[in-house]
Coordinates of C-alpha atoms and ligand atoms in Angstrom, one line a residue:
X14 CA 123.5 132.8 231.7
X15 CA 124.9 130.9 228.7
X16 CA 126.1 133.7 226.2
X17 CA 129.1 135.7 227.9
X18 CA 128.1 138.7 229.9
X19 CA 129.8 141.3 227.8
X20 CA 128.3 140.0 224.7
X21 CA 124.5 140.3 226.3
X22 CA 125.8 143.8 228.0
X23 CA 126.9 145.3 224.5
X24 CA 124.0 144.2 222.7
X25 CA 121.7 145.7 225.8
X26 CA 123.7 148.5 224.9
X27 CA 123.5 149.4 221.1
X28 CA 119.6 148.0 221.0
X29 CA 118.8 150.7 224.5
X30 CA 120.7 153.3 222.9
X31 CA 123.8 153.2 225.8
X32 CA 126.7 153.2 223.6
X33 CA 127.6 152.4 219.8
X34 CA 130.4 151.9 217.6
X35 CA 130.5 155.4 216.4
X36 CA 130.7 156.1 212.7
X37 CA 128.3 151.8 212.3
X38 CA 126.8 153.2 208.9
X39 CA 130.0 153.4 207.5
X40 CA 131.9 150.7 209.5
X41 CA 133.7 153.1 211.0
X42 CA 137.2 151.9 212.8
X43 CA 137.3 150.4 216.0
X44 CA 138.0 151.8 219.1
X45 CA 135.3 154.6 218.8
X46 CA 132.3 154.5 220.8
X47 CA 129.7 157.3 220.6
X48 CA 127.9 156.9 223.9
X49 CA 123.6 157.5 222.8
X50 CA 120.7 159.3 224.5
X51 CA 120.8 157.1 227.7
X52 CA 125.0 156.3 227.7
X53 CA 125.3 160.0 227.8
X54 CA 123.1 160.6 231.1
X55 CA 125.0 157.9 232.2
X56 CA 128.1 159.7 232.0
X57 CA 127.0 163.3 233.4
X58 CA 125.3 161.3 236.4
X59 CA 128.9 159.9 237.0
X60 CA 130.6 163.0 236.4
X61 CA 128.9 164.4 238.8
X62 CA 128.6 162.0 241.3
X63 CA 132.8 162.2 241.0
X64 CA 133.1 165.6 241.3
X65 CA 130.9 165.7 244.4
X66 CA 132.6 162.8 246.0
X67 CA 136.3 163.8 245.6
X68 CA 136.4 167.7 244.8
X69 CA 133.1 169.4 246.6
X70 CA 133.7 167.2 249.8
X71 CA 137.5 168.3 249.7
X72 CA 137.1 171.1 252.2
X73 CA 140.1 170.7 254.1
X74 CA 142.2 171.2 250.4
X75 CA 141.1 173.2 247.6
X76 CA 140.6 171.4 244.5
X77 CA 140.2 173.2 241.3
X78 CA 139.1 172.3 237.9
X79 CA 139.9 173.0 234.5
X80 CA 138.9 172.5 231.0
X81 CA 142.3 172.4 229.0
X82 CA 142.9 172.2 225.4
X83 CA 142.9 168.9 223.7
X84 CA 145.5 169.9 221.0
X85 CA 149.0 170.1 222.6
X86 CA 152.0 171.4 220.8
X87 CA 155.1 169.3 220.2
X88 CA 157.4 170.6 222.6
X89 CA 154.8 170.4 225.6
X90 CA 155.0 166.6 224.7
X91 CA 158.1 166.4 224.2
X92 CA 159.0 167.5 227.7
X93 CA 156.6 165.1 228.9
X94 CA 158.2 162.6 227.6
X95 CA 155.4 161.2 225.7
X96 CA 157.2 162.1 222.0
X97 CA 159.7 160.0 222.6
X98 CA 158.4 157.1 224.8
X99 CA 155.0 156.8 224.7
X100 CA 154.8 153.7 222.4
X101 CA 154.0 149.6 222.7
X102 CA 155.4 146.9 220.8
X103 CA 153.7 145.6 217.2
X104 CA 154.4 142.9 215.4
X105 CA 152.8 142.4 211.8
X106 CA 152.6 138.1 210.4
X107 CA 154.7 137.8 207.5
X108 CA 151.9 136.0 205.9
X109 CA 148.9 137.8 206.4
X110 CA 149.7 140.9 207.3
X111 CA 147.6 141.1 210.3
X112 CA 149.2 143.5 213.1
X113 CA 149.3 142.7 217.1
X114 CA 150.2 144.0 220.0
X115 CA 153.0 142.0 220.6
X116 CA 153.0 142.2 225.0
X117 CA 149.6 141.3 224.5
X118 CA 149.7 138.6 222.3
X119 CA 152.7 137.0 224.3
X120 CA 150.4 137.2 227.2
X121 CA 147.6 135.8 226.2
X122 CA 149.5 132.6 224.4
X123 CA 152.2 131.9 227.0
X124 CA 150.7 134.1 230.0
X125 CA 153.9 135.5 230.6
X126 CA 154.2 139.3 231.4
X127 CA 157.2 141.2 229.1
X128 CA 156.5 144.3 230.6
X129 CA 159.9 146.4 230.7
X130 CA 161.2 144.0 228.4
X131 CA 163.4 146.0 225.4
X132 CA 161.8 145.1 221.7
X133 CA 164.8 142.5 221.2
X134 CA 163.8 140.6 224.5
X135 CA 160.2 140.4 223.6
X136 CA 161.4 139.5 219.9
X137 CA 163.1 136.8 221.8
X138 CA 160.3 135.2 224.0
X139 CA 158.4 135.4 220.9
X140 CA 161.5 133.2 218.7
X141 CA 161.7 130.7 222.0
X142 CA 158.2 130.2 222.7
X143 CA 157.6 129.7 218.9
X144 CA 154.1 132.1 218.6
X145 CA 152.6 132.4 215.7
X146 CA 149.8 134.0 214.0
X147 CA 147.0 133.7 215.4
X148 CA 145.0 134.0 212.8
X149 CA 146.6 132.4 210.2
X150 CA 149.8 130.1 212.0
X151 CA 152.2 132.8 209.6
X152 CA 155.3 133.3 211.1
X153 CA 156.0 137.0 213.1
X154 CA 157.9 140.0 211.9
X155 CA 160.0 142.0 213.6
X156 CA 159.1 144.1 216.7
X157 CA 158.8 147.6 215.8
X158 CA 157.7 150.0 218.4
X159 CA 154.0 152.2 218.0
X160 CA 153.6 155.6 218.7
X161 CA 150.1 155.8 220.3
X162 CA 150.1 159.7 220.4
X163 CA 147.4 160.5 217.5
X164 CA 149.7 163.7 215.3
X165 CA 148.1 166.5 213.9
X166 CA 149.5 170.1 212.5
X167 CA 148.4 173.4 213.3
X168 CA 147.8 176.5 210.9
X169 CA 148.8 176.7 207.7
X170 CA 152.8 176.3 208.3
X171 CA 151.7 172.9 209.9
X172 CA 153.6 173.2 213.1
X173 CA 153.0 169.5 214.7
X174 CA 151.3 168.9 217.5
X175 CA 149.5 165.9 219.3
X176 CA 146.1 165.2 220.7
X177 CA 146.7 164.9 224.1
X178 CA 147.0 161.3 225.6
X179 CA 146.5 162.2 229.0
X180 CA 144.5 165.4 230.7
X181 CA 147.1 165.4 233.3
X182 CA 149.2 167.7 230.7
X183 CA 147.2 170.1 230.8
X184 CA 147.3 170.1 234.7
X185 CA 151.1 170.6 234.7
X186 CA 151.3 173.4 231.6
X187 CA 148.6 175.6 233.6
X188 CA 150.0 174.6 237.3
X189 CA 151.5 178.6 237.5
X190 CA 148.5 180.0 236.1
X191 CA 145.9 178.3 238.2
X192 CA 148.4 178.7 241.6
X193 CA 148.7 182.3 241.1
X194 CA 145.2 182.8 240.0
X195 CA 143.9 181.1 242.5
X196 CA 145.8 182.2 245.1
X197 CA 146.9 178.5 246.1
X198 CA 149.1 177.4 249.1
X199 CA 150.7 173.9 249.4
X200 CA 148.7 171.2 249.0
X201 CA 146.3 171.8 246.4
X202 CA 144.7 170.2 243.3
X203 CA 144.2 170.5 240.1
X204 CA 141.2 168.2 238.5
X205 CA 140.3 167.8 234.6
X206 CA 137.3 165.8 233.1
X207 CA 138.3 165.6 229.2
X208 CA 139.4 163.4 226.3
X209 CA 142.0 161.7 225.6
X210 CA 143.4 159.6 222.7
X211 CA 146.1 156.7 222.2
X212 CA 146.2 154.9 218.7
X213 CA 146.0 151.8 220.3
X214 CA 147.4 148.9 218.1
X215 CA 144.0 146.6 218.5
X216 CA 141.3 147.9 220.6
X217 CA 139.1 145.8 222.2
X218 CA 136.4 144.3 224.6
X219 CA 133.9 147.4 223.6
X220 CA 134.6 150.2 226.2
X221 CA 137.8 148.6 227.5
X222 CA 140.6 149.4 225.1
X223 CA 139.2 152.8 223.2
X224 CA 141.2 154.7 221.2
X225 CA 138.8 158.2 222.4
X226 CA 137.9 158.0 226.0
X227 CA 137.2 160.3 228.6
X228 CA 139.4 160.6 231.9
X229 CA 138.7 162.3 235.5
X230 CA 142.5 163.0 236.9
X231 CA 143.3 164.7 239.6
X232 CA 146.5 165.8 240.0
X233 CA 147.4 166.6 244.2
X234 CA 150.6 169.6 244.3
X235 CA 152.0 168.3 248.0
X236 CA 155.4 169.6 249.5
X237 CA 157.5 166.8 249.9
X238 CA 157.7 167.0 253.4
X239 CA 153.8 167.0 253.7
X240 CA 153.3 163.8 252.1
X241 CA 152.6 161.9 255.3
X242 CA 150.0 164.4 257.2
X243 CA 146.5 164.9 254.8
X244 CA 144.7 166.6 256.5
X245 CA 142.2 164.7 256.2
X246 CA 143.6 161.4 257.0
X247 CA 141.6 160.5 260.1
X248 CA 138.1 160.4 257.9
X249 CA 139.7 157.4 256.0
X250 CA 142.4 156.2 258.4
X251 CA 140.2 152.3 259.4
X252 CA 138.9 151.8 256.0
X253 CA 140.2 148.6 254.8
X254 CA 141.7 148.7 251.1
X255 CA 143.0 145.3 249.4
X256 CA 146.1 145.4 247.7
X257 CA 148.0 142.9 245.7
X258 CA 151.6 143.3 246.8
X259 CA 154.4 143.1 244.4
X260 CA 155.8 140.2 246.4
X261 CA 152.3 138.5 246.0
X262 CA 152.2 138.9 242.6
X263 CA 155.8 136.8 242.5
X264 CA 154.0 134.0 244.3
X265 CA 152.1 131.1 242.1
X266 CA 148.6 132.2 244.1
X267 CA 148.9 135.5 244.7
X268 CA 146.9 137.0 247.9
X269 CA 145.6 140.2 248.4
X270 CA 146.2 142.1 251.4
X271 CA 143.3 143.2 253.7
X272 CA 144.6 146.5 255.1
X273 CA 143.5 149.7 256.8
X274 CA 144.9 153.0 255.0
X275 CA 146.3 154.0 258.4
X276 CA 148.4 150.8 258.6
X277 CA 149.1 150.3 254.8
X278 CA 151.4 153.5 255.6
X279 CA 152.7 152.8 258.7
X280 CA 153.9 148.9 257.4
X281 CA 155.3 150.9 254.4
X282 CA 152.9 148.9 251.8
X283 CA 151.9 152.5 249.9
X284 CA 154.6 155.2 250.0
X285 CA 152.9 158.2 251.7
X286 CA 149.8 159.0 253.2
X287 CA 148.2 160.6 250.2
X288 CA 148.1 157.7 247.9
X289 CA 146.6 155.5 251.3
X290 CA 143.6 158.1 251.5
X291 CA 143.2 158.0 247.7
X292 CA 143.1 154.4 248.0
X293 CA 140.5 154.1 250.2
X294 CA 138.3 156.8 249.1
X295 CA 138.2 155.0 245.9
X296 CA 137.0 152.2 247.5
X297 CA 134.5 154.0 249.1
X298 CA 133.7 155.6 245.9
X299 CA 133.2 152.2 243.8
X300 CA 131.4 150.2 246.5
X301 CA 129.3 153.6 246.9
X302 CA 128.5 152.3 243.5
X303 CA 127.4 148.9 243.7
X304 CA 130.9 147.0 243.5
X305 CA 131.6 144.9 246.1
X306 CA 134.2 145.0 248.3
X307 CA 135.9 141.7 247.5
X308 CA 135.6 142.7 243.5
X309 CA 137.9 145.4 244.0
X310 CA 142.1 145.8 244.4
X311 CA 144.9 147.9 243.7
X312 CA 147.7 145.8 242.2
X313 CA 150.9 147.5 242.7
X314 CA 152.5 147.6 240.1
X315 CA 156.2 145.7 239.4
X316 CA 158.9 147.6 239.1
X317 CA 159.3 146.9 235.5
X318 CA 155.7 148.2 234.9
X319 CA 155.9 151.5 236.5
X320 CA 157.3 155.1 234.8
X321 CA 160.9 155.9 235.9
X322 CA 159.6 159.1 237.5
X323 CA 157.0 157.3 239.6
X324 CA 157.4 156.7 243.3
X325 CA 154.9 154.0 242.9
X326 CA 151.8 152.9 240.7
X327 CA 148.5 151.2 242.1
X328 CA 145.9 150.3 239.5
X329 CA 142.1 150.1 240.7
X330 CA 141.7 146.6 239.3
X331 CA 138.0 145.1 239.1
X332 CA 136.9 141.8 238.9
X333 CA 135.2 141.5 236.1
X334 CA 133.5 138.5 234.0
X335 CA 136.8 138.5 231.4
X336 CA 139.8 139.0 234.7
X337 CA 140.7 141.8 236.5
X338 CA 140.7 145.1 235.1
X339 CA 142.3 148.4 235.4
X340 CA 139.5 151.1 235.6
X341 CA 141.6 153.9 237.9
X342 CA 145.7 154.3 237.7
X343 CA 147.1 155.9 240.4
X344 CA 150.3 157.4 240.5
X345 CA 153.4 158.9 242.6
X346 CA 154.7 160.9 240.0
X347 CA 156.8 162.6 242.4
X348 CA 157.9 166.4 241.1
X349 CA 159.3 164.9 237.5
X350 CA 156.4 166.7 235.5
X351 CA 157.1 170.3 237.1
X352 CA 160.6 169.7 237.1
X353 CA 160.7 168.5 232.9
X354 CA 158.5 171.2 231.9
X355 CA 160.3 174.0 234.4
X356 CA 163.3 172.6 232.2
X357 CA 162.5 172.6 228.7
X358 CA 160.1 175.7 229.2
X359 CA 162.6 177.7 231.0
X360 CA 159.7 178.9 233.3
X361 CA 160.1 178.7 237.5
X362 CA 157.4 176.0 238.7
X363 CA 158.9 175.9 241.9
X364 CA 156.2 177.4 244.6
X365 CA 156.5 179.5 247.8
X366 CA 156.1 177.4 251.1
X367 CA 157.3 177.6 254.8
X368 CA 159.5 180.6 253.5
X369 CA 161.3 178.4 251.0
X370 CA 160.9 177.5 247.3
X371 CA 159.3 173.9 246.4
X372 CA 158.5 171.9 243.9
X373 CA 155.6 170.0 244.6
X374 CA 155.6 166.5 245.1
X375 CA 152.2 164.7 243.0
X376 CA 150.2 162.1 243.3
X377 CA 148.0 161.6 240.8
X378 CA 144.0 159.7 240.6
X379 CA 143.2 159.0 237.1
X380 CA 139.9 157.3 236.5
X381 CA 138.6 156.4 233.2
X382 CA 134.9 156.8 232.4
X383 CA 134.1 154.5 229.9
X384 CA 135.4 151.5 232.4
X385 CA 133.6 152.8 235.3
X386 CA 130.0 153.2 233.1
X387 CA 131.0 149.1 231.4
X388 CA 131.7 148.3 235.6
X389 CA 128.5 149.7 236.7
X390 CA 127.0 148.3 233.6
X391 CA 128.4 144.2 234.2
X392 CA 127.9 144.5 238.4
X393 CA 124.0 146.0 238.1
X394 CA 122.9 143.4 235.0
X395 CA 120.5 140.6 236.2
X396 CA 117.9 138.9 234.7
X397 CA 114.2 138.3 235.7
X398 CA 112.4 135.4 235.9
X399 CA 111.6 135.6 232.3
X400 CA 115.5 135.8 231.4
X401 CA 114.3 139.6 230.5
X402 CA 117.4 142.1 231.9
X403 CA 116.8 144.0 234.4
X404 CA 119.9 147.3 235.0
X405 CA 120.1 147.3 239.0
X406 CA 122.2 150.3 238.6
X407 CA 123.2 152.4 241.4
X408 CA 120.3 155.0 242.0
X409 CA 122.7 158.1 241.4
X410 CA 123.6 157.2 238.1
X411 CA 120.8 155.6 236.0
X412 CA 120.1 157.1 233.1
X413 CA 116.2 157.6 234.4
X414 CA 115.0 158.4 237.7
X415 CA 111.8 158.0 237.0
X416 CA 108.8 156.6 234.2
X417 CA 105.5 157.8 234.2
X418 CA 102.7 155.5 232.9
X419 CA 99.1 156.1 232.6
X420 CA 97.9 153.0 232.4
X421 CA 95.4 153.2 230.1
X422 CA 95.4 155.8 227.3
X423 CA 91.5 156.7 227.4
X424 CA 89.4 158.2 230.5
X425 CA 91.7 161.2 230.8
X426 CA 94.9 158.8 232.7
X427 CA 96.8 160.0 229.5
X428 CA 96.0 163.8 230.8
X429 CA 96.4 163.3 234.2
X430 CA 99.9 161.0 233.3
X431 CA 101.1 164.0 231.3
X432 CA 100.3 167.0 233.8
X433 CA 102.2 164.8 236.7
X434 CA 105.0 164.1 234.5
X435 CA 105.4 167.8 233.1
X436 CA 105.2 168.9 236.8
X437 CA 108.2 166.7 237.5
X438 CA 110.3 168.1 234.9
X439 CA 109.2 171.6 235.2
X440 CA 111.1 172.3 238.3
X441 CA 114.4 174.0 239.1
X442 CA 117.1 170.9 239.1
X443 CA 114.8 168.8 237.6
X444 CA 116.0 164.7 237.1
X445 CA 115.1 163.3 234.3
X446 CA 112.0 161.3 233.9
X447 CA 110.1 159.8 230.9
X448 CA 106.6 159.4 230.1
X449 CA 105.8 155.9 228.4
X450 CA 102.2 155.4 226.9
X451 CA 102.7 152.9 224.5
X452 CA 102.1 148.5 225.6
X453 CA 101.0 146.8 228.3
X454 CA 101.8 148.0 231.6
X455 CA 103.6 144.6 232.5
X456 CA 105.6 145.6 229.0
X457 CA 106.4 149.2 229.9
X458 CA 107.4 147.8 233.5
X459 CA 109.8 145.2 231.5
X460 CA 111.3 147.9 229.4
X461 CA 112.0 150.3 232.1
X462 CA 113.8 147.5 234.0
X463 CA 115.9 147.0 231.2
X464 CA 117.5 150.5 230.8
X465 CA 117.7 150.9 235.0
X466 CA 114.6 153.3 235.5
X467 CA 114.8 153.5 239.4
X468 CA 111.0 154.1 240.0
X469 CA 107.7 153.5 237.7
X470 CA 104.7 156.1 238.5
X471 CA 101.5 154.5 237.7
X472 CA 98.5 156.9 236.9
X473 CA 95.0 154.9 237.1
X474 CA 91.5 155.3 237.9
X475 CA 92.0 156.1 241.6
X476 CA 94.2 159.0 240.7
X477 CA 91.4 160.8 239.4
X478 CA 89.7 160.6 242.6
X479 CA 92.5 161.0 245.4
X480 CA 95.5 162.1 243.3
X481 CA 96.9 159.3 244.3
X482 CA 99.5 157.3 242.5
X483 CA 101.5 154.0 242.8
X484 CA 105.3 153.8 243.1
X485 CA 107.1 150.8 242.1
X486 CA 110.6 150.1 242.8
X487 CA 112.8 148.8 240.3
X488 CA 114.8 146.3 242.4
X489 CA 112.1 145.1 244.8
X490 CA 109.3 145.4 242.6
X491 CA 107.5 146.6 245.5
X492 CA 104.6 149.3 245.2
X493 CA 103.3 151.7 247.3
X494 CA 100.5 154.3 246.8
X495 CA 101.4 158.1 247.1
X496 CA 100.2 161.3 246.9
X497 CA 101.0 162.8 243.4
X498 CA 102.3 166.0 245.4
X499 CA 105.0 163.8 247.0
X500 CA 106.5 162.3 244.4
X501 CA 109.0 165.4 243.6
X502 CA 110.3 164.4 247.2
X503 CA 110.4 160.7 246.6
X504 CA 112.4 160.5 243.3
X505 CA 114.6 163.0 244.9
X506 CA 115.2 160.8 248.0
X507 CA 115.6 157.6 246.1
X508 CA 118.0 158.8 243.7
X509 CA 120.5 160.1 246.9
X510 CA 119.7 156.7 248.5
X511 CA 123.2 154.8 249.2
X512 CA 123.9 151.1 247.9
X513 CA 125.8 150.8 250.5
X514 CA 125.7 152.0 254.4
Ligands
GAP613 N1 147.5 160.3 233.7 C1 147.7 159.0 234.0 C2 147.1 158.0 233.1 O1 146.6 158.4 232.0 P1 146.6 155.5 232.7 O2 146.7 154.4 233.7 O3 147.3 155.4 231.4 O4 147.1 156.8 233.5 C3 144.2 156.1 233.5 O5 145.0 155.9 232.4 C4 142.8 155.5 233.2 O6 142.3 156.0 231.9 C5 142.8 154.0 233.1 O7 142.7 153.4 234.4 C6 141.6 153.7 232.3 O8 140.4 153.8 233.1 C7 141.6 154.9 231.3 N2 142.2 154.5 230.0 C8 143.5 154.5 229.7 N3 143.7 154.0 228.4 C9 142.4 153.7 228.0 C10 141.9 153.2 226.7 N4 142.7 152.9 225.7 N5 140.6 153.0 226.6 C11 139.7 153.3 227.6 N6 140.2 153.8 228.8 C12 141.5 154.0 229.0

């Protein structure tokens, strides 16, 4: 492949209608992506796929979602901490006026890591290591710090308020709520599929950096005591999880770890039991998925990288075609977000359990959508032997479960094309299937590839004597001949089928 994968993945993408810049016919700003027609099935598949896999499964602890506001008021965010810390560094080039992210920048010239570093110390590195524009060799401004929460006012007094740059928030301001509502005991979770924004300094690298995106968090409410025994522990206790180690990541080639969750505790390499079986569900999860194994780790991160209220931070990290990637943080936030907002609200968060009062400990699964579709996106693009793309996606989330082709529109195949594909969307749960009339069949076949149709349903002149049809599968290209009354069954079958296992 000679032009870089992302570039051939974007331009797959706005040409098939995946995702966009939003706002092109104006030039809108970067940062914004509107996902289209097929980006957006893309999304719900996932969604769903997520929710199944760590909240419906979850029957040993109840999970529970919400749908919280996006809006937050000051004080909520102020508690949180995010008013006053939630920024990165910026410089601006005294020449050209050009703006960076100043860790960033430092990183990618001198691939040196300033994380925790205070604005004079980066200002420094910057002075010593003499970096200049890099646009225009101008020489850099001071080091300023950037809010990234986007500020709004509400009502006509203007009262200020945030969009909220996490959906965890949420989680924590309706913790009382949802545990007496739902009648909740010790440990329990709260989950949240929703929006969140940062004004990050320069997005980048499409879906990557955003300055919109969508996150799945779950936030798990644990007693302190309990953080060793999930109860579920034994379904995940051998699976092996690879984690760069902090020491590792000191050495000049750092190694990952092979572990199993059951010893990553025991050896003390994750803090607690309920970040191991997070750890290795997400594995699970992600190679459910099509990535493999070796493509995935959890860096853990330094202790100048992680929150002061965290017991410990382990970033899902993917290899992808540009470095390793965060897609998933995970966190130990310990009971700092109850106790902050049980503090500045003046409301008890503290909860009933084994006769005494609590505050739950949390750890905390945060995946982020856009970087999980742009994963499944880079690990299922291959080419045929025409150079033409071909999506291998993961059968569970492909936009299209199914094309159906006559393949020729004359002789009543259009008719018979069109009844079997009404029947297949004219059912309760239907998935969602297309009917293409339009080129060659070899053409149709080629454009289905492209956007990760799993199967192609052929109609031709046999069908109108047996009701037959053909089935070909995407990745195989194999073909088999079926009866048109079967092929509710078969989509349905090869949609659940696993990559893996
Ligand atoms: N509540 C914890 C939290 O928000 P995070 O590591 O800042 O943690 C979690 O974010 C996930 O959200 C990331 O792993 C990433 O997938 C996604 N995410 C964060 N910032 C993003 C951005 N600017 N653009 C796209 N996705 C982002």
């Amino acid at each position: 492949m000679t032009k870089a994968l992302l570039d051939k993945i974007v331009d797959l993408a706005v040409r098939r209608g995946i995702f966009f810049p939003t706002a092109e016919i104006y030039h809108g700003p970067a940062g914004f992506y509107d996902l289209g027609p097929l980006g957006s099935l893309m999304k719900h598949n996932i969604i769903q796929y997520w929710r199944e896999f760590f909240i419906l499964r979850e029957t040993k602890i109840n999970i529970y979602e919400i749908d919280g506001s996006i809006i937050l008021p000051y004080t909520a965010l102020k508690a949180s901490g995010h008013v006053d810390k939630f920024t990165d560094p910026k410089t601006e080039c005294r020449r050209c006026g050009r703006i960076y992210r100043a860790d960033h920048l430092i990183e990618e010239v001198i691939s040196i890591s300033v994380e925790g570093k205070s604005l004079e110390e980066i200002e420094g590195v910057i002075a010593e290591h003499n970096i200049r524009c890099p646009s225009c060799g101008g020489e850099l401004g001071e080091i300023k710090p950037h809010h990234l929460m986007f500020k709004t006012e509400i009502g006509a007094a203007g009262e200020v308020a945030f969009l909220r740059p996490e959906t965890a928030q949420n989680i924590f301001l309706d913790f009382k709520r949802v545990y007496y509502s739902m009648r909740c005991k010790l440990p329990f979770g709260i989950a949240q599929v929703g929006r969140s924004y940062r004004n990050e300094i320069s997005p980048r690298q499409s879906l990557f950096r955003l300055r919109e995106f969508t996150q799945m968090e779950i936030e798990m409410f644990i007693a302190p005591e309990d953080l060793n025994t999930h109860p579920s522990f034994d379904e995940v206790r051998d699976v092996k999880i690879r984690i760069l180690t902090r020491e590792e990541q000191l050495k000049e080639r750092p190694e990952v770890v092979e572990i199993s969750a059951k010893d990553a505790v025991e050896e003390g390499v994750v803090p607690n039991q309920y970040m191991a079986y997070y750890l290795a569900r997400e594995t699970q999860f992600y190679m459910s998925l099509g990535i493999p194994f070796e493509s995935i780790r959890f860096r853990h991160l330094l202790p100048e990288e992680t929150p002061h209220y965290s017991g410990g931070n382990f970033d899902l990290e993917v290899r992808f075609s540009f470095g390793w990637k965060e897609i998933v943080g995970n966190a130990y936030r310990t009971d700092y977000d109850l106790s902050t907002h049980s503090r500045f609200s003046g409301e008890e968060l503290a909860v009933q359990h084994n006769g005494r009062k609590v505050t739950p400990h949390v750890i905390e699964p945060s995946f982020g959508i856009e970087r999980t579709l742009y994963a499944l996106l880079e690990f299922s693009y291959s080419e045929d032997e025409r150079g033409w793309p071909v999506l291998k996606l993961p059968r569970r989330v492909s936009p299209v479960k199914a094309a159906v082709l006559p393949l020729m529109r004359k002789d009543g195949l259009d008719e018979k094309a069109y009844s079997i594909y009404s029947s297949l969307r004219r059912v309760p749960n239907p998935c969602y299937v297309v009917y293409d009339d339009t080129g060659s069949i070899g053409r149709r076949y080629a454009r289905a590839d492209e956007i990760g149709v799993n199967l192609c349903i052929t109609i031709d002149y046999q069908t109108l004597e047996d009701d037959t049809v053909t089935v070909r599968d995407r990745d195989t290209k194999q073909q088999i001949r079926v009866k048109a009354s079967e092929l509710m069954d078969i989509i349905t079958k090869d949609t659940l089928r696993p990559v893996i296992g």
